[in-house]
């Protein structure tokens, strides 16, 4: 049965009470101006129901914080006061000290409840009103407990945990608000691919080809007599000349021409919508009676 600080359970808990936060309210003894302490925090259960007020007993006992069951309190919003029903100094001194860093477990709660069960107190009308009509009367005397750690429920002791509707009357004022949400849908699809196109390419290649040129010329010493033995008459003398030519060698090779990168970019825009909303306002008809409006 876990307990949570109200702000940890719901950071916006003040909205539930239209901004009426009971933290820092002063706690007084019932039916008097005797100050008991100040509310420093609120503990709620798994369902968000108020179970304890964390009260700093600085007015009665210096530096001690205790847990006060919500059913033993009466909240007066008009006076910004909280009254401790049936609380006396003896009970305050006997309550176990609360440390905000400790875990409030069943055993600790039992030690708190035990003070209220065993300490005789005078039953007030407010205490009697806080219990359901079918609940047994509570006199403050010791009561036999039949519950265990696994079976205990806060409903077992309505005099400690039930809220008295007579003393805790609230009128909730509602208002409508525009709640904007977004949903993601597929707007389309872009396919990026490639295909092959063909074209005729032309290339000019200059080539060379050798040929033999036979030229007959008259030497400058034509008609000169040669010396004996200089003339060497040979039959079948042949001169060989190699001829070369160039041929065009054209082939195809593939080269990287460019690179295409495909990515997405987000464009942001603001879409405005307008609706008529309603809000409740408080109307107070008190006649000629004085009313403290806060």
Short mmCIF file of C-alpha atoms in Angstrom, two decimals:
data_model
loop_
_atom_site.label_atom_id
_atom_site.label_comp_id
_atom_site.label_asym_id
_atom_site.label_seq_id
_atom_site.Cartn_x
_atom_site.Cartn_y
_atom_site.Cartn_z
CA UNK A 1 0.00 0.00 0.00
CA UNK A 2 2.34 2.65 -1.29
CA UNK A 3 2.02 6.32 -0.38
CA UNK A 4 3.28 9.25 -2.43
CA UNK A 5 3.86 12.92 -1.90
CA UNK A 6 1.08 14.67 -3.73
CA UNK A 7 3.43 16.65 -6.00
CA UNK A 8 5.25 13.46 -6.98
CA UNK A 9 1.96 11.74 -7.74
CA UNK A 10 0.60 14.65 -9.79
CA UNK A 11 2.75 17.77 -10.38
CA UNK A 12 -0.42 19.63 -11.47
CA UNK A 13 -2.50 18.63 -8.48
CA UNK A 14 -3.35 22.29 -7.76
CA UNK A 15 -5.46 22.37 -10.92
CA UNK A 16 -7.82 19.83 -9.36
CA UNK A 17 -8.57 22.27 -6.53
CA UNK A 18 -8.74 25.37 -8.70
CA UNK A 19 -5.51 26.61 -7.17
CA UNK A 20 -6.62 26.07 -3.52
CA UNK A 21 -3.49 24.48 -2.08
CA UNK A 22 -3.69 23.43 1.56
CA UNK A 23 0.07 23.29 1.91
CA UNK A 24 1.34 25.89 4.38
CA UNK A 25 -2.12 26.19 5.94
CA UNK A 26 -2.05 26.49 9.72
CA UNK A 27 -3.53 23.64 11.75
CA UNK A 28 -5.53 24.56 14.86
CA UNK A 29 -6.94 22.47 17.64
CA UNK A 30 -10.64 21.90 17.18
CA UNK A 31 -12.84 24.63 18.61
CA UNK A 32 -9.98 26.92 19.62
CA UNK A 33 -7.27 29.24 18.36
CA UNK A 34 -4.59 26.95 19.78
CA UNK A 35 -2.15 26.40 16.91
CA UNK A 36 -1.02 22.83 16.36
CA UNK A 37 1.37 23.33 13.44
CA UNK A 38 1.59 23.85 9.68
CA UNK A 39 0.85 21.52 6.78
CA UNK A 40 4.12 20.86 4.96
CA UNK A 41 2.96 18.13 2.57
CA UNK A 42 0.20 15.67 1.66
CA UNK A 43 0.46 11.91 1.18
CA UNK A 44 -1.85 10.12 -1.26
CA UNK A 45 -2.38 6.46 -2.11
CA UNK A 46 -2.17 4.66 -5.46
CA UNK A 47 -5.56 6.08 -6.48
CA UNK A 48 -4.66 9.65 -5.59
CA UNK A 49 -6.83 9.78 -2.46
CA UNK A 50 -5.64 11.94 0.41
CA UNK A 51 -4.55 9.77 3.34
CA UNK A 52 -2.32 11.92 5.56
CA UNK A 53 -1.37 15.52 6.13
CA UNK A 54 2.28 15.99 7.00
CA UNK A 55 2.10 18.48 9.88
CA UNK A 56 5.07 20.38 11.26
CA UNK A 57 4.36 20.70 14.98
CA UNK A 58 6.50 23.81 15.32
CA UNK A 59 3.86 25.54 17.42
CA UNK A 60 3.59 22.68 19.91
CA UNK A 61 6.76 20.62 19.62
CA UNK A 62 9.78 22.26 18.06
CA UNK A 63 11.13 20.62 14.91
CA UNK A 64 8.89 17.54 14.81
CA UNK A 65 6.81 16.45 11.83
CA UNK A 66 4.03 13.90 12.13
CA UNK A 67 1.35 12.31 9.99
CA UNK A 68 -2.25 13.29 10.64
CA UNK A 69 -4.93 11.06 9.05
CA UNK A 70 -7.10 13.15 6.74
CA UNK A 71 -10.27 11.91 8.43
CA UNK A 72 -9.20 13.65 11.62
CA UNK A 73 -9.12 17.08 9.97
CA UNK A 74 -11.62 19.70 8.91
CA UNK A 75 -10.61 22.19 6.23
CA UNK A 76 -12.06 25.68 6.35
CA UNK A 77 -11.15 27.24 3.01
CA UNK A 78 -12.85 30.52 3.83
CA UNK A 79 -10.65 31.02 6.88
CA UNK A 80 -7.63 29.24 5.35
CA UNK A 81 -7.49 27.01 8.40
CA UNK A 82 -7.35 23.31 9.11
CA UNK A 83 -8.76 21.99 12.36
CA UNK A 84 -7.35 18.87 14.01
CA UNK A 85 -10.36 16.91 15.22
CA UNK A 86 -9.86 15.49 18.69
CA UNK A 87 -6.13 16.23 18.64
CA UNK A 88 -4.48 17.12 21.92
CA UNK A 89 -0.88 17.75 22.92
CA UNK A 90 -0.51 14.24 24.40
CA UNK A 91 -1.42 12.65 21.08
CA UNK A 92 0.93 14.97 19.22
CA UNK A 93 3.82 14.01 21.50
CA UNK A 94 3.08 10.28 21.13
CA UNK A 95 2.89 10.33 17.32
CA UNK A 96 6.03 8.90 15.68
CA UNK A 97 8.23 11.49 13.99
CA UNK A 98 7.98 11.63 10.21
CA UNK A 99 11.11 11.80 8.07
CA UNK A 100 10.47 12.81 4.47
CA UNK A 101 13.28 10.51 3.33
CA UNK A 102 11.82 7.42 4.96
CA UNK A 103 9.47 4.92 3.37
CA UNK A 104 6.03 4.98 4.97
CA UNK A 105 5.26 1.29 5.28
CA UNK A 106 2.54 -0.67 7.06
CA UNK A 107 4.42 -0.85 10.35
CA UNK A 108 4.95 2.91 10.46
CA UNK A 109 1.29 3.58 9.62
CA UNK A 110 0.25 1.17 12.36
CA UNK A 111 2.33 3.14 14.86
CA UNK A 112 0.46 6.29 13.76
CA UNK A 113 -2.94 4.64 13.87
CA UNK A 114 -2.14 3.09 17.25
CA UNK A 115 -1.89 6.54 18.84
CA UNK A 116 -5.38 7.44 17.68
CA UNK A 117 -6.77 4.05 18.66
CA UNK A 118 -5.41 4.00 22.19
CA UNK A 119 -5.38 7.67 23.22
CA UNK A 120 -8.77 8.47 24.76
CA UNK A 121 -10.19 11.63 23.26
CA UNK A 122 -13.51 13.30 23.51
CA UNK A 123 -15.56 12.49 20.41
CA UNK A 124 -16.65 15.64 18.61
CA UNK A 125 -19.66 16.17 16.41
CA UNK A 126 -17.35 16.65 13.47
CA UNK A 127 -15.72 13.28 14.13
CA UNK A 128 -19.10 11.60 14.34
CA UNK A 129 -20.20 13.23 11.09
CA UNK A 130 -17.08 12.01 9.27
CA UNK A 131 -18.07 8.36 9.62
CA UNK A 132 -20.61 6.68 7.31
CA UNK A 133 -24.11 6.08 8.60
CA UNK A 134 -23.52 2.33 8.87
CA UNK A 135 -20.17 2.67 10.66
CA UNK A 136 -19.96 1.80 14.36
CA UNK A 137 -19.62 4.67 16.80
CA UNK A 138 -16.07 5.58 17.70
CA UNK A 139 -15.29 6.59 21.25
CA UNK A 140 -11.54 6.81 21.10
CA UNK A 141 -11.10 3.69 23.24
CA UNK A 142 -8.88 0.79 22.24
CA UNK A 143 -10.46 -1.33 19.50
CA UNK A 144 -9.62 -4.93 18.69
CA UNK A 145 -7.89 -5.08 15.33
CA UNK A 146 -8.42 -8.15 13.14
CA UNK A 147 -6.63 -6.96 10.01
CA UNK A 148 -3.12 -7.88 8.87
CA UNK A 149 -0.50 -6.35 6.62
CA UNK A 150 -2.11 -8.07 3.62
CA UNK A 151 -5.78 -7.49 4.49
CA UNK A 152 -5.77 -3.95 5.85
CA UNK A 153 -7.76 -1.34 3.92
CA UNK A 154 -8.22 2.31 4.74
CA UNK A 155 -11.97 1.68 4.66
CA UNK A 156 -11.50 -0.43 7.80
CA UNK A 157 -11.20 2.77 9.83
CA UNK A 158 -13.43 5.44 8.32
CA UNK A 159 -12.98 7.64 11.39
CA UNK A 160 -9.34 8.08 10.33
CA UNK A 161 -9.56 8.27 6.56
CA UNK A 162 -13.05 9.25 5.46
CA UNK A 163 -13.50 12.87 4.42
CA UNK A 164 -16.41 14.64 6.04
CA UNK A 165 -18.43 16.07 3.15
CA UNK A 166 -20.15 18.53 5.47
CA UNK A 167 -16.85 20.18 6.38
CA UNK A 168 -15.13 19.69 3.01
CA UNK A 169 -17.53 21.07 0.45
CA UNK A 170 -16.11 21.89 -2.95
CA UNK A 171 -17.79 23.08 -6.11
CA UNK A 172 -15.80 22.13 -9.15
CA UNK A 173 -15.76 24.61 -11.98
CA UNK A 174 -15.07 23.08 -15.35
CA UNK A 175 -13.67 24.57 -18.48
CA UNK A 176 -13.01 23.33 -21.95
CA UNK A 177 -9.58 23.53 -23.48
CA UNK A 178 -8.33 22.88 -26.94
CA UNK A 179 -6.11 19.82 -26.93
CA UNK A 180 -3.98 19.59 -30.04
CA UNK A 181 -2.48 16.32 -31.17
CA UNK A 182 -0.61 15.27 -34.25
CA UNK A 183 -0.79 12.02 -36.20
CA UNK A 184 1.61 10.90 -38.87
CA UNK A 185 0.34 9.66 -42.22
CA UNK A 186 1.97 8.77 -45.51
CA UNK A 187 1.60 11.69 -47.92
CA UNK A 188 3.17 10.01 -50.93
CA UNK A 189 6.19 8.21 -52.23
CA UNK A 190 9.12 9.28 -54.39
CA UNK A 191 10.97 6.58 -56.36
CA UNK A 192 14.49 7.42 -57.48
CA UNK A 193 15.99 4.98 -60.00
CA UNK A 194 18.06 4.95 -63.21
CA UNK A 195 17.74 3.79 -66.82
CA UNK A 196 20.08 3.49 -69.80
CA UNK A 197 19.95 5.85 -72.76
CA UNK A 198 21.93 5.25 -75.96
CA UNK A 199 23.44 7.66 -78.44
CA UNK A 200 25.92 7.53 -81.31
CA UNK A 201 29.30 8.94 -80.45
CA UNK A 202 31.94 9.85 -83.01
CA UNK A 203 35.68 10.11 -82.51
CA UNK A 204 38.41 11.11 -84.95
CA UNK A 205 41.72 9.29 -84.73
CA UNK A 206 44.64 10.55 -86.88
CA UNK A 207 46.67 7.62 -88.30
CA UNK A 208 49.92 7.40 -90.27
CA UNK A 209 50.82 5.06 -93.14
CA UNK A 210 54.28 4.68 -94.68
CA UNK A 211 54.91 4.33 -98.43
CA UNK A 212 58.04 3.92 -100.55
CA UNK A 213 59.13 6.68 -102.82
CA UNK A 214 61.58 5.68 -105.58
CA UNK A 215 63.32 8.67 -107.06
CA UNK A 216 65.90 8.54 -109.77
CA UNK A 217 68.38 11.48 -109.73
CA UNK A 218 71.62 12.36 -111.64
CA UNK A 219 74.62 12.59 -109.31
CA UNK A 220 76.80 15.63 -109.47
CA UNK A 221 79.80 13.67 -110.71
CA UNK A 222 77.90 12.03 -113.49
CA UNK A 223 80.25 11.32 -116.44
CA UNK A 224 83.29 10.91 -114.29
CA UNK A 225 85.52 8.01 -115.06
CA UNK A 226 85.95 5.64 -112.17
CA UNK A 227 89.11 3.96 -111.20
CA UNK A 228 89.78 0.35 -112.10
CA UNK A 229 88.14 -1.95 -109.60
CA UNK A 230 85.82 0.74 -108.30
CA UNK A 231 82.95 -0.40 -110.38
CA UNK A 232 81.46 -3.51 -108.78
CA UNK A 233 78.95 -4.90 -111.09
CA UNK A 234 76.55 -7.21 -109.25
CA UNK A 235 73.43 -8.84 -110.57
CA UNK A 236 70.31 -9.16 -108.41
CA UNK A 237 71.20 -6.55 -105.79
CA UNK A 238 67.98 -5.69 -103.90
CA UNK A 239 67.25 -3.00 -101.26
CA UNK A 240 64.60 -3.92 -98.62
CA UNK A 241 62.55 -1.17 -96.88
CA UNK A 242 60.01 -1.98 -94.09
CA UNK A 243 56.73 -0.08 -94.36
CA UNK A 244 54.51 0.63 -91.31
CA UNK A 245 51.00 1.97 -90.93
CA UNK A 246 48.76 2.88 -87.97
CA UNK A 247 45.28 1.42 -87.45
CA UNK A 248 42.59 3.04 -85.25
CA UNK A 249 41.87 0.99 -82.10
CA UNK A 250 38.51 2.27 -80.72
CA UNK A 251 36.92 0.56 -77.71
CA UNK A 252 34.41 1.51 -75.00
CA UNK A 253 35.22 2.01 -71.29
CA UNK A 254 32.85 2.92 -68.43
CA UNK A 255 33.64 5.92 -66.23
CA UNK A 256 31.89 7.45 -63.16
CA UNK A 257 30.04 10.48 -64.44
CA UNK A 258 28.28 11.75 -61.24
CA UNK A 259 26.82 10.61 -57.93
CA UNK A 260 23.23 11.17 -56.79
CA UNK A 261 22.48 11.38 -53.06
CA UNK A 262 18.89 10.72 -51.92
CA UNK A 263 17.82 12.15 -48.54
CA UNK A 264 14.78 13.66 -46.79
CA UNK A 265 14.35 17.11 -45.34
CA UNK A 266 11.62 18.15 -42.89
CA UNK A 267 9.73 21.34 -43.60
CA UNK A 268 7.93 22.80 -40.59
CA UNK A 269 4.74 24.76 -40.66
CA UNK A 270 2.14 25.88 -38.12
CA UNK A 271 -1.48 24.89 -38.64
CA UNK A 272 -3.97 27.04 -36.77
CA UNK A 273 -7.42 25.88 -35.69
CA UNK A 274 -10.22 27.78 -34.01
CA UNK A 275 -13.04 26.38 -31.88
CA UNK A 276 -15.57 27.77 -29.41
CA UNK A 277 -14.88 26.56 -25.86
CA UNK A 278 -16.91 26.90 -22.68
CA UNK A 279 -15.92 27.76 -19.10
CA UNK A 280 -17.92 27.76 -15.91
CA UNK A 281 -17.77 30.79 -13.66
CA UNK A 282 -18.92 30.91 -10.05
CA UNK A 283 -22.13 32.76 -9.17
CA UNK A 284 -22.57 33.58 -5.47
CA UNK A 285 -25.94 34.70 -4.17
CA UNK A 286 -25.49 35.36 -0.46
CA UNK A 287 -28.28 37.92 -0.06
CA UNK A 288 -27.25 40.34 2.66
CA UNK A 289 -24.98 37.84 4.40
CA UNK A 290 -21.26 38.71 4.48
CA UNK A 291 -19.16 36.36 2.35
CA UNK A 292 -15.39 36.05 2.34
CA UNK A 293 -14.39 35.58 -1.29
CA UNK A 294 -10.84 34.47 -1.97
#
